[in-house]
CSV table of C-alpha atoms and ligand atoms in Angstrom, one decimal:
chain,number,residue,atom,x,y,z
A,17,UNK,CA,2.8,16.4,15.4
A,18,UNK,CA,0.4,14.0,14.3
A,19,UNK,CA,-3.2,12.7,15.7
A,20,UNK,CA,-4.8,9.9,14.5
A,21,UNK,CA,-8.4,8.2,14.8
A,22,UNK,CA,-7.4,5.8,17.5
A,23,UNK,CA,-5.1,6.3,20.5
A,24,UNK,CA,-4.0,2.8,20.9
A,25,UNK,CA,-4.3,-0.7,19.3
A,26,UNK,CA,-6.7,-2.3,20.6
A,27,UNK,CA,-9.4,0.2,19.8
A,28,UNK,CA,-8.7,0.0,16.9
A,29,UNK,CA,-8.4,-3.6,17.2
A,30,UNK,CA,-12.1,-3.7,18.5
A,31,UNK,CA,-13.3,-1.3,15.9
A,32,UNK,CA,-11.8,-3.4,13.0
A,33,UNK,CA,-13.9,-6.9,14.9
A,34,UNK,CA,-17.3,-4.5,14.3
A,35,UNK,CA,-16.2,-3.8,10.7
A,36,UNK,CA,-15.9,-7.6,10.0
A,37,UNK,CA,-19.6,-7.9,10.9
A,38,UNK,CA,-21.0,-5.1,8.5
A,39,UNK,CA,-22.4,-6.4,5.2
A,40,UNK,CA,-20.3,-6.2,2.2
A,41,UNK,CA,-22.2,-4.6,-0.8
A,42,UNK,CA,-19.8,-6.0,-3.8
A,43,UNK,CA,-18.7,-9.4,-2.1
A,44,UNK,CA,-20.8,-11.3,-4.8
A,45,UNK,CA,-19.1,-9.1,-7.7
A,46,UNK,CA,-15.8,-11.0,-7.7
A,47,UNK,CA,-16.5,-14.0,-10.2
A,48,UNK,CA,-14.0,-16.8,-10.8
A,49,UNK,CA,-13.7,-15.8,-14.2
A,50,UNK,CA,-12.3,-12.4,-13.6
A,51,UNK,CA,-8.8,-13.9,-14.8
A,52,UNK,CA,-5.5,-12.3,-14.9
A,53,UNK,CA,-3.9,-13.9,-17.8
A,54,UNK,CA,-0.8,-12.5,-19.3
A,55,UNK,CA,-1.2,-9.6,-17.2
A,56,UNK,CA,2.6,-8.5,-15.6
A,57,UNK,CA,1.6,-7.7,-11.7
A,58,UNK,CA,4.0,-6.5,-9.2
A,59,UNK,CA,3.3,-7.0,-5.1
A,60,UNK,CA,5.4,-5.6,-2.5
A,61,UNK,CA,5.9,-7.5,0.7
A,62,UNK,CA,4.4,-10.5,-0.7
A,63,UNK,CA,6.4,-12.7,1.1
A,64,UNK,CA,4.0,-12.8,4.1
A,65,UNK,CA,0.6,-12.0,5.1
A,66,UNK,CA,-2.1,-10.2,3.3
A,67,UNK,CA,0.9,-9.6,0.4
A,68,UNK,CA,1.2,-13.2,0.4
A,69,UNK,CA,-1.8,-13.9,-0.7
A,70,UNK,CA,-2.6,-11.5,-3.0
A,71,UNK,CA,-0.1,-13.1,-5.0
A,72,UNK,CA,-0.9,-16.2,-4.8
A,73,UNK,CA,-4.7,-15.4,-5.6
A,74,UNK,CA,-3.3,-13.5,-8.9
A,75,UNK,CA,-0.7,-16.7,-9.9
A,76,UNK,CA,-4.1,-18.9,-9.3
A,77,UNK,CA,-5.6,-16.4,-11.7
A,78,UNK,CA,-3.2,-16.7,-14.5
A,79,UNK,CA,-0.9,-13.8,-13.6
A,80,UNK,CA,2.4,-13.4,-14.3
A,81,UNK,CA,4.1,-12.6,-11.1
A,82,UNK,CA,7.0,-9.9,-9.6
A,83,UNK,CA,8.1,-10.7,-5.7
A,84,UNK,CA,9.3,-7.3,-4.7
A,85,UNK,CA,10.0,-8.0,-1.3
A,86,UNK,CA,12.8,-8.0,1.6
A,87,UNK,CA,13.2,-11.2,2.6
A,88,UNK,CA,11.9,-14.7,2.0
A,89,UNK,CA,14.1,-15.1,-1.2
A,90,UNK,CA,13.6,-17.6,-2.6
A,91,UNK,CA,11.7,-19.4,0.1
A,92,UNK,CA,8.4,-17.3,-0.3
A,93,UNK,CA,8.3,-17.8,-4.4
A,94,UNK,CA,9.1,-21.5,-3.9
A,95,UNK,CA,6.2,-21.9,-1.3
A,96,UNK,CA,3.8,-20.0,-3.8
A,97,UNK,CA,5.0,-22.0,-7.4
A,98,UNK,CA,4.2,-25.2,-4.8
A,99,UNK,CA,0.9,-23.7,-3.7
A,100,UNK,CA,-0.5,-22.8,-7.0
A,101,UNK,CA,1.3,-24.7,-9.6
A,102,UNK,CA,2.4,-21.6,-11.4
A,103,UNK,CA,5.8,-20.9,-12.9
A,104,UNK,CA,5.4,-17.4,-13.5
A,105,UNK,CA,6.5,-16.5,-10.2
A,106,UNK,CA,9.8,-14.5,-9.5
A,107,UNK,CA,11.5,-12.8,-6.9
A,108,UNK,CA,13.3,-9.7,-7.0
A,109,UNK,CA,15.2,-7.9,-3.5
A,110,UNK,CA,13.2,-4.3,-2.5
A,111,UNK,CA,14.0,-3.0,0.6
A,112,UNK,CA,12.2,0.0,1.1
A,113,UNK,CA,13.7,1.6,3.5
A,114,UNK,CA,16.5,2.1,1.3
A,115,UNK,CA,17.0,4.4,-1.8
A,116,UNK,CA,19.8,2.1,-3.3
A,117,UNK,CA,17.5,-0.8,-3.3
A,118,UNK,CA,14.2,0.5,-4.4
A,119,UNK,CA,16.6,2.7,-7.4
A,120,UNK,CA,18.3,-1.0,-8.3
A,121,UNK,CA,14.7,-2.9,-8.4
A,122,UNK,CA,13.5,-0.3,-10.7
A,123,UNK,CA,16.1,-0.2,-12.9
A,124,UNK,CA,15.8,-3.9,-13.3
A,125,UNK,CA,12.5,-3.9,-14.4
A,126,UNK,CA,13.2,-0.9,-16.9
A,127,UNK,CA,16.7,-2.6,-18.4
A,128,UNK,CA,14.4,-5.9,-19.2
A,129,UNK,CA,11.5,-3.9,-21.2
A,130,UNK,CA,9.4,-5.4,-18.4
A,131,UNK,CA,5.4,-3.3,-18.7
A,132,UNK,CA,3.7,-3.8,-15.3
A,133,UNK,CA,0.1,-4.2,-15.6
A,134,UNK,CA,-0.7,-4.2,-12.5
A,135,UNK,CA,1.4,-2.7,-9.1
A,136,UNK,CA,-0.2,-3.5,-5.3
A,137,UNK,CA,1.2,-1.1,-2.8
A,138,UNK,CA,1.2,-3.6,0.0
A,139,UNK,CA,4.4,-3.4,1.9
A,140,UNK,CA,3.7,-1.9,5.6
A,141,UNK,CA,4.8,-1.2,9.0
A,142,UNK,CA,2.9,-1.2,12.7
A,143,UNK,CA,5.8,-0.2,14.4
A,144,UNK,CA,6.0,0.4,18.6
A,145,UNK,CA,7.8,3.5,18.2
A,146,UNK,CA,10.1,5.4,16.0
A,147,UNK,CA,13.1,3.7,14.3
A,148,UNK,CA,15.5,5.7,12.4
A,149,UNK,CA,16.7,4.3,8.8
A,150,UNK,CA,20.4,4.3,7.5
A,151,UNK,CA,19.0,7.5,5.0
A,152,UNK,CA,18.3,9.2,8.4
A,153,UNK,CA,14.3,8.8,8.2
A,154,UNK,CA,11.8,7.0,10.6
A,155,UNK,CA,11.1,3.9,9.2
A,156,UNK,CA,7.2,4.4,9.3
A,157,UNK,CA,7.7,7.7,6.7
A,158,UNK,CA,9.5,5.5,4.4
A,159,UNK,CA,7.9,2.0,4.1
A,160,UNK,CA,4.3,3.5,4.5
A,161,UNK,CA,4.9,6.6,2.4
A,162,UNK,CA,7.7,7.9,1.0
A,163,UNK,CA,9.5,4.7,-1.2
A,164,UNK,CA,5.9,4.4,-2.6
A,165,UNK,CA,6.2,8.0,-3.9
A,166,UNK,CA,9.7,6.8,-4.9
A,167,UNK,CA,8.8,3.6,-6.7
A,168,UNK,CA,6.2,4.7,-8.5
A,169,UNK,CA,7.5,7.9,-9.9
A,170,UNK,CA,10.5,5.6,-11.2
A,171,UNK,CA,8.5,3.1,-13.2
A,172,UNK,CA,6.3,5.6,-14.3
A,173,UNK,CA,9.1,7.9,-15.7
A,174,UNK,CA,10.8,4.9,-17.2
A,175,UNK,CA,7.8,3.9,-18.5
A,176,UNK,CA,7.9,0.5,-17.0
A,177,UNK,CA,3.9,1.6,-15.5
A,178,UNK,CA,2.9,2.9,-19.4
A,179,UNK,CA,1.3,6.5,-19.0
A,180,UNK,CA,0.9,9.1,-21.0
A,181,UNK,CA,2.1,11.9,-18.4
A,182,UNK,CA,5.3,11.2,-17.5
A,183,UNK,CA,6.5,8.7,-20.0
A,184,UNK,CA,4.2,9.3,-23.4
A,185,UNK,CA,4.0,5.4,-24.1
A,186,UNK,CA,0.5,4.2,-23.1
A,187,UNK,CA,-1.5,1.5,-25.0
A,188,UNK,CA,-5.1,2.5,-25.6
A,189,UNK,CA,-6.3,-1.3,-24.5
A,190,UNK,CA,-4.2,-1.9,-21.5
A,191,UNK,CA,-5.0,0.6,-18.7
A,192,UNK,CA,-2.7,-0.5,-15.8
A,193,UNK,CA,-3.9,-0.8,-12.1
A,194,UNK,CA,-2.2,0.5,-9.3
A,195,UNK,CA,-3.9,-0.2,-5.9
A,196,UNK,CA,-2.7,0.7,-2.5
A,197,UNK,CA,-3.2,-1.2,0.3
A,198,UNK,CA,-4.5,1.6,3.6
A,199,UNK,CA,-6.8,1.3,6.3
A,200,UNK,CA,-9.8,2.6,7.0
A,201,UNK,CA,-7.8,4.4,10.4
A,202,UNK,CA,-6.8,7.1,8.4
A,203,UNK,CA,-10.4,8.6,8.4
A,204,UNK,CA,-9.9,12.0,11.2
A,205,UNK,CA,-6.3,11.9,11.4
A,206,UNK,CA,-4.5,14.8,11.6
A,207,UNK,CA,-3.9,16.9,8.7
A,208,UNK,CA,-0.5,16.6,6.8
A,209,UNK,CA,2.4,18.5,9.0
A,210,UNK,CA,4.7,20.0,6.5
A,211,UNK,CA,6.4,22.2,8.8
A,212,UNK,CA,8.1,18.7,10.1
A,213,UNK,CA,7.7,16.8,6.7
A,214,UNK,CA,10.5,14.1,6.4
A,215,UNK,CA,11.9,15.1,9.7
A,216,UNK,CA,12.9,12.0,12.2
A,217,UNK,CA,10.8,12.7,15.5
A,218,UNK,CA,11.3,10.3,18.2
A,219,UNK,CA,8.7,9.0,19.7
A,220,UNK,CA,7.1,5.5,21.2
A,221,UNK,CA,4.4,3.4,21.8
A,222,UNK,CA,1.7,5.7,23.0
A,223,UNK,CA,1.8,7.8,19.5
A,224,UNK,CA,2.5,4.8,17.5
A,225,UNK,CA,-0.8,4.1,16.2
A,226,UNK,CA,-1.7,7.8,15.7
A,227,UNK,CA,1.6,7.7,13.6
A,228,UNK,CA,0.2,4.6,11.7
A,229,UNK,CA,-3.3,6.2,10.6
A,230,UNK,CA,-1.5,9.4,10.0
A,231,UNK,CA,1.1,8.2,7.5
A,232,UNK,CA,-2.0,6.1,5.6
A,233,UNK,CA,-3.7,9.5,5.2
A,234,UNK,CA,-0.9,10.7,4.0
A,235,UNK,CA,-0.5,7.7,1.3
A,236,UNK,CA,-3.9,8.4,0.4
A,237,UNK,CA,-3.7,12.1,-0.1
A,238,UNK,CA,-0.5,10.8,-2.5
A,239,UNK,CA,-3.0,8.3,-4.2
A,240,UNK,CA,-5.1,10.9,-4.9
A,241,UNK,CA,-3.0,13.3,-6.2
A,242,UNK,CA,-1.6,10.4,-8.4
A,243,UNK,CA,-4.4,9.9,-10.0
A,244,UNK,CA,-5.1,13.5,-10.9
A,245,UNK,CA,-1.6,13.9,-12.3
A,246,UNK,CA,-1.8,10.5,-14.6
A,247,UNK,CA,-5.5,11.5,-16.0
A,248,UNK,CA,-5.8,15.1,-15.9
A,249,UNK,CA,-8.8,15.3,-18.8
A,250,UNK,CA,-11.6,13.1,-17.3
A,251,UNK,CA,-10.2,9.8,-19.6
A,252,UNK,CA,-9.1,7.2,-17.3
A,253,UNK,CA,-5.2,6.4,-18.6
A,254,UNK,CA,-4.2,5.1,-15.7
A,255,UNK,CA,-6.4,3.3,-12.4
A,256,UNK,CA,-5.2,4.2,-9.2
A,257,UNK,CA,-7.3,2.8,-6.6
A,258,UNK,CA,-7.0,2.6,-2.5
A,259,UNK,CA,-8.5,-0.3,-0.5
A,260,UNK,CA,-8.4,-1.0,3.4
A,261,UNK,CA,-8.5,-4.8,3.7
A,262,UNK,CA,-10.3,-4.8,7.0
A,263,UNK,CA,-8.3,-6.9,9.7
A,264,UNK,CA,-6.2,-9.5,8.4
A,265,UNK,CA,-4.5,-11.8,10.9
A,266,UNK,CA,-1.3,-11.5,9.5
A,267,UNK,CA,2.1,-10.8,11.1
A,268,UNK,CA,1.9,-6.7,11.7
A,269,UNK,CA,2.0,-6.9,15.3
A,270,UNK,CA,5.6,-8.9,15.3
A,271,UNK,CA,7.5,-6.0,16.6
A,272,UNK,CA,5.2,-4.7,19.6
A,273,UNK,CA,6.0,-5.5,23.2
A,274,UNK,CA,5.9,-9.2,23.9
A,275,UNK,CA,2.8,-8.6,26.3
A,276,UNK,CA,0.9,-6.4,23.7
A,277,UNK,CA,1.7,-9.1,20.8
A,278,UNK,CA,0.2,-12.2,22.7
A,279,UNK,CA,-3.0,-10.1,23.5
A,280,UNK,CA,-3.1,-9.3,19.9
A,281,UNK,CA,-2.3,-12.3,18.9
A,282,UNK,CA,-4.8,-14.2,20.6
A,283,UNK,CA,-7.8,-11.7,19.4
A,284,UNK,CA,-6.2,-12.0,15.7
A,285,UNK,CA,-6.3,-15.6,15.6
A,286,UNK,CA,-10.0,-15.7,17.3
A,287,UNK,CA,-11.5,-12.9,15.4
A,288,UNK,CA,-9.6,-11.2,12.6
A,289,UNK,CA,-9.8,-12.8,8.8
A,290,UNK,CA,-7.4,-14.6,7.2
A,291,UNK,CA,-5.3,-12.9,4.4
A,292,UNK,CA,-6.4,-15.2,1.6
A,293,UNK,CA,-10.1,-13.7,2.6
A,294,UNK,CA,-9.2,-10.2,2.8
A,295,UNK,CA,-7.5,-10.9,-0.5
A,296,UNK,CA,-10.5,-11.1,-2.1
A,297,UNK,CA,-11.5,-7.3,-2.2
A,298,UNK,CA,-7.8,-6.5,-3.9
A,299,UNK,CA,-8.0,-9.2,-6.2
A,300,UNK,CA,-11.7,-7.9,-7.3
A,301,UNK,CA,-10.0,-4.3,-7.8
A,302,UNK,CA,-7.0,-6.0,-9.7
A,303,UNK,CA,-9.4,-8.2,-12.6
A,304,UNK,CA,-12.7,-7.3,-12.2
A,305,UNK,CA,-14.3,-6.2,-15.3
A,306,UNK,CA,-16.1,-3.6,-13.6
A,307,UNK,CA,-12.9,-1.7,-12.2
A,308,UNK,CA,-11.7,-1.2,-15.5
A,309,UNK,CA,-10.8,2.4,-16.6
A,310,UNK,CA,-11.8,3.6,-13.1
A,311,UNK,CA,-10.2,5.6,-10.8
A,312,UNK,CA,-9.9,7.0,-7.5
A,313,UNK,CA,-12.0,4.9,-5.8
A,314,UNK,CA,-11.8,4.2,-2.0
A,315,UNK,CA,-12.9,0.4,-0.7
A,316,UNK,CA,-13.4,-0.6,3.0
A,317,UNK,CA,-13.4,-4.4,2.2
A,318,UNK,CA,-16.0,-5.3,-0.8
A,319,UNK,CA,-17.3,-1.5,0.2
A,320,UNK,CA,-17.5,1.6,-1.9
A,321,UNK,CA,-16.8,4.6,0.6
A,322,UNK,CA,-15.5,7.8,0.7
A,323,UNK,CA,-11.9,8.6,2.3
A,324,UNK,CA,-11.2,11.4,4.7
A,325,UNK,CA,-12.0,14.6,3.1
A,326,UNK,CA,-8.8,16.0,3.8
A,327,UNK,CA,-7.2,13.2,1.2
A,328,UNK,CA,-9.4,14.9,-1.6
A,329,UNK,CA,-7.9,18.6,-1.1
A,330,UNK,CA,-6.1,19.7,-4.0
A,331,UNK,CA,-4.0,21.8,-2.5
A,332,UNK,CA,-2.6,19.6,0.1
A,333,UNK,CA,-2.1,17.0,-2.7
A,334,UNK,CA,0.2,19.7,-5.1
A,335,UNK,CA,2.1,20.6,-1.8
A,336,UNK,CA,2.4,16.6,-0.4
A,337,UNK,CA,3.8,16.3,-4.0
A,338,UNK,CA,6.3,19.3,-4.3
A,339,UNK,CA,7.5,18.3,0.1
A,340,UNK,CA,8.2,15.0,-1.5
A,341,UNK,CA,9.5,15.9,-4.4
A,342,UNK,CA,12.2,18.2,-2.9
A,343,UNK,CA,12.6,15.9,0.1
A,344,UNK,CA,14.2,13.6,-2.7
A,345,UNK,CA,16.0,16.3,-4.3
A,346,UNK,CA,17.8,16.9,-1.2
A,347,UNK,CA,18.3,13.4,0.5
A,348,UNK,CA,19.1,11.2,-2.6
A,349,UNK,CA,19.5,13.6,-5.5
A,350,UNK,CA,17.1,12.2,-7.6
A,351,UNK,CA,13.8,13.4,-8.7
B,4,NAP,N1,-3.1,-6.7,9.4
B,4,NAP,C1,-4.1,-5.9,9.4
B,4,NAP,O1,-5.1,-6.0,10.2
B,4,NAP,C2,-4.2,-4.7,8.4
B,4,NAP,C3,-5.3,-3.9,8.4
B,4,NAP,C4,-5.4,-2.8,7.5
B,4,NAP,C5,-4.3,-2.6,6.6
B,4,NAP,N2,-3.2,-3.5,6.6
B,4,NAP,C6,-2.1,-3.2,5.7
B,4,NAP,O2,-1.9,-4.4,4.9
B,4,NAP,C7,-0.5,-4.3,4.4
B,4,NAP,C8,0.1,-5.7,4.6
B,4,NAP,O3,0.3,-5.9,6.0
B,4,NAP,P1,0.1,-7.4,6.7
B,4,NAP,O4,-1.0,-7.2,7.6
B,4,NAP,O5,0.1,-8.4,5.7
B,4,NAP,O6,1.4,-7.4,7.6
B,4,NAP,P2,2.8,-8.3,7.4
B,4,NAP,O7,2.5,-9.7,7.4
B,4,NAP,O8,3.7,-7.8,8.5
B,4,NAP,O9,3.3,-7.9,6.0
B,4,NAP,C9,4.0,-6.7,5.8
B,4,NAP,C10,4.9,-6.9,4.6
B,4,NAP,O10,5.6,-5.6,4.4
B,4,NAP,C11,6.9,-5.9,4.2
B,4,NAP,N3,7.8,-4.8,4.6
B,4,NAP,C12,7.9,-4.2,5.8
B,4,NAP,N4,9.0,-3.4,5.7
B,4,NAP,C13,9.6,-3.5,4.5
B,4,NAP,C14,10.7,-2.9,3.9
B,4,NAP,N5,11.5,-2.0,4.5
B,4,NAP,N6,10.9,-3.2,2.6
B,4,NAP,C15,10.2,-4.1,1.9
B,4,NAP,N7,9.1,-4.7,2.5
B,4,NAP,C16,8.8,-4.4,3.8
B,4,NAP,C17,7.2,-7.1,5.1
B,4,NAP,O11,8.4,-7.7,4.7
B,4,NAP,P3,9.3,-8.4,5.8
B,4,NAP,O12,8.7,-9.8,6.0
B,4,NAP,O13,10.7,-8.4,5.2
B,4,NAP,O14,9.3,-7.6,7.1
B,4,NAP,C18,6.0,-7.9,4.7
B,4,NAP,O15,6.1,-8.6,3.6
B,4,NAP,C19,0.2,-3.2,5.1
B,4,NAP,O16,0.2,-2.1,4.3
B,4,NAP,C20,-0.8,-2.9,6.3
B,4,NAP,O17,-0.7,-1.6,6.7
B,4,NAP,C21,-3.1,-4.5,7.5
């Protein structure tokens, strides 16, 4: 069973308000010439909210971009060729809660020689309670975790992320950029339960926002481990990098009771940031100069920080990875 740092959402609503007021170190460090031209980036769930306008900020930026989202096709990619004037923009269908779907999008990408540059991790759910997918899983383990494990092994064995580990083709002058989108709620949950890995637990609202900061510690603990597997002899080959936006007032609360989402929705509209400025620390760790060749680095908003110490253990980043690993072995037959 999982704990997490806050027991319901609005304390850690409130707590996210406070975090809006504290300076940001590296707000300044973002220039507008930090461009992203002719680089290939990917965003998940960028056909709303913070996902939304991370893509738009990287089309603005010169970037070729890859729509992998659920819905809003085409309407999202026609809204963002309008809003920037790009027509580098495409669409292709991910589901994440399915294996077929995230095995399909991959394959795509592979058949057409296409080399990401750069892959955001957005896609997420706030959930009430627990919601079982077709492949038998809660939806929460899946979207927040486990198709992100999926995903990115995929396009890194096929070589469609270039990386010397698992697919021997990198380039010496293009080090891609994978960044995950977290939140800073992960710091004190519980530890990772592998006695109950993958296994669907019913549960509801009370433990729903334990469940959320859990499974971002547990995405972070997989970041981490990423990132030792793809540069294992101190030379940066690939960046993996984490980031908490901060509170974005974006759409996450749409499924929570209808009492809970006008509360929320009323102190998001008041208080919380829009996604285009919480963009602004993602797009600094996808084109800024200074993030090149690094990895492993944790932001709250424009702020260097450390994540939970448990995400650093690693042993429970060999074990998350070998759980996961045979968790896919068993459920989908593929490694
Ligand atoms: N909002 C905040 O205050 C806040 C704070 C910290 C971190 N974050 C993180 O920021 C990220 C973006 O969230 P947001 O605030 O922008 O919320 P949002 O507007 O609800 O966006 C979530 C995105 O994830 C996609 N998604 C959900 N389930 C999916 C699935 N099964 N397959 C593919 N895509 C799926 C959604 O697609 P559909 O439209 O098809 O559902 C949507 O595009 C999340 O990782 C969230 O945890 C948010």
């Amino acid at each position: 069973m999982s704990y997490g740092r806050f027991n319901n959402p609005i304390q850690a609503t409130l707590t996210g308000i406070l975090d809006i007021f504290r300076k940001q170190k590296l707000s300044g460090n973002l220039q507008e010439d930090d461009r992203l031209d002719g680089k290939v980036c990917l965003v998940t769930g960028s056909n709303s909210g913070l996902g939304f306008a991370i893509a738009a900020e990287m089309a603005r930026r010169g970037a070729s971009l890859i729509m992998a989202c659920r819905s809003g096709i085409p309407e999202a990619g026609e809204k963002l060729m309008s809003l920037t004037g790009s027509d580098a923009i495409e669409m292709v269908p991910l589901d994440l809660t399915k294996p077929e779907s995230i095995a399909q999008c991959c394959q795509n990408m592979t058949e057409r020689g296409i080399h990401l540059d750069i892959i955001v991790c957005n896609a997420g759910v706030a959930p009430p309670g627990s919601r079982r997918t077709d492949s038998g899983q809660d939806e929460i383990f899946m979207v927040n975790y486990l198709s992100k494990f999926i995903v990115l092994n995929r396009l890194l064995r096929n070589g469609t992320i270039r990386n010397e580990t698992f697919a021997k083709n990198s380039s010496p002058d293009q080090i891609p950029r994978i960044i995950f989108i977290s939140s800073d709620s992960h710091q004190n949950a519980s530890p990772i339960d592998f006695e109950e890995f993958g296994e669907y637990r019913p549960y509801g609202i009370r433990k729903a926002m334990n469940n959320y900061s859990y499974y971002k510690l547990v995405m972070n603990t997989f970041a981490t481990e990423l990132s030792r597997r793809l540069n294992p002899a101190g030379t940066v080959n690939v960046s993996v990098n984490v980031i908490c936006p901060g509170p974005v007032n974006s759409n996450i609360s749409r499924h929570a009771p209808r009492w809970l989402r006008i509360i929320l929705k009323f102190i998001f509209t008041l208080f919380f940031q829009s996604p285009d400025k919480a963009a602004k620390p993602v797009i600094y760790l996808a084109a800024s100069e200074e993030m090149e060749g690094t990895t492993n680095h944790y932001f709250h908003m424009f702020n260097p920080k450390k994540m939970d110490a448990k995400v650093y253990d690693e042993n429970e980043g060999r074990k998350l990875w070998e759980h996961s690993a045979a968790l896919l072995k068993k459920f989908y037959a593929t490694g």
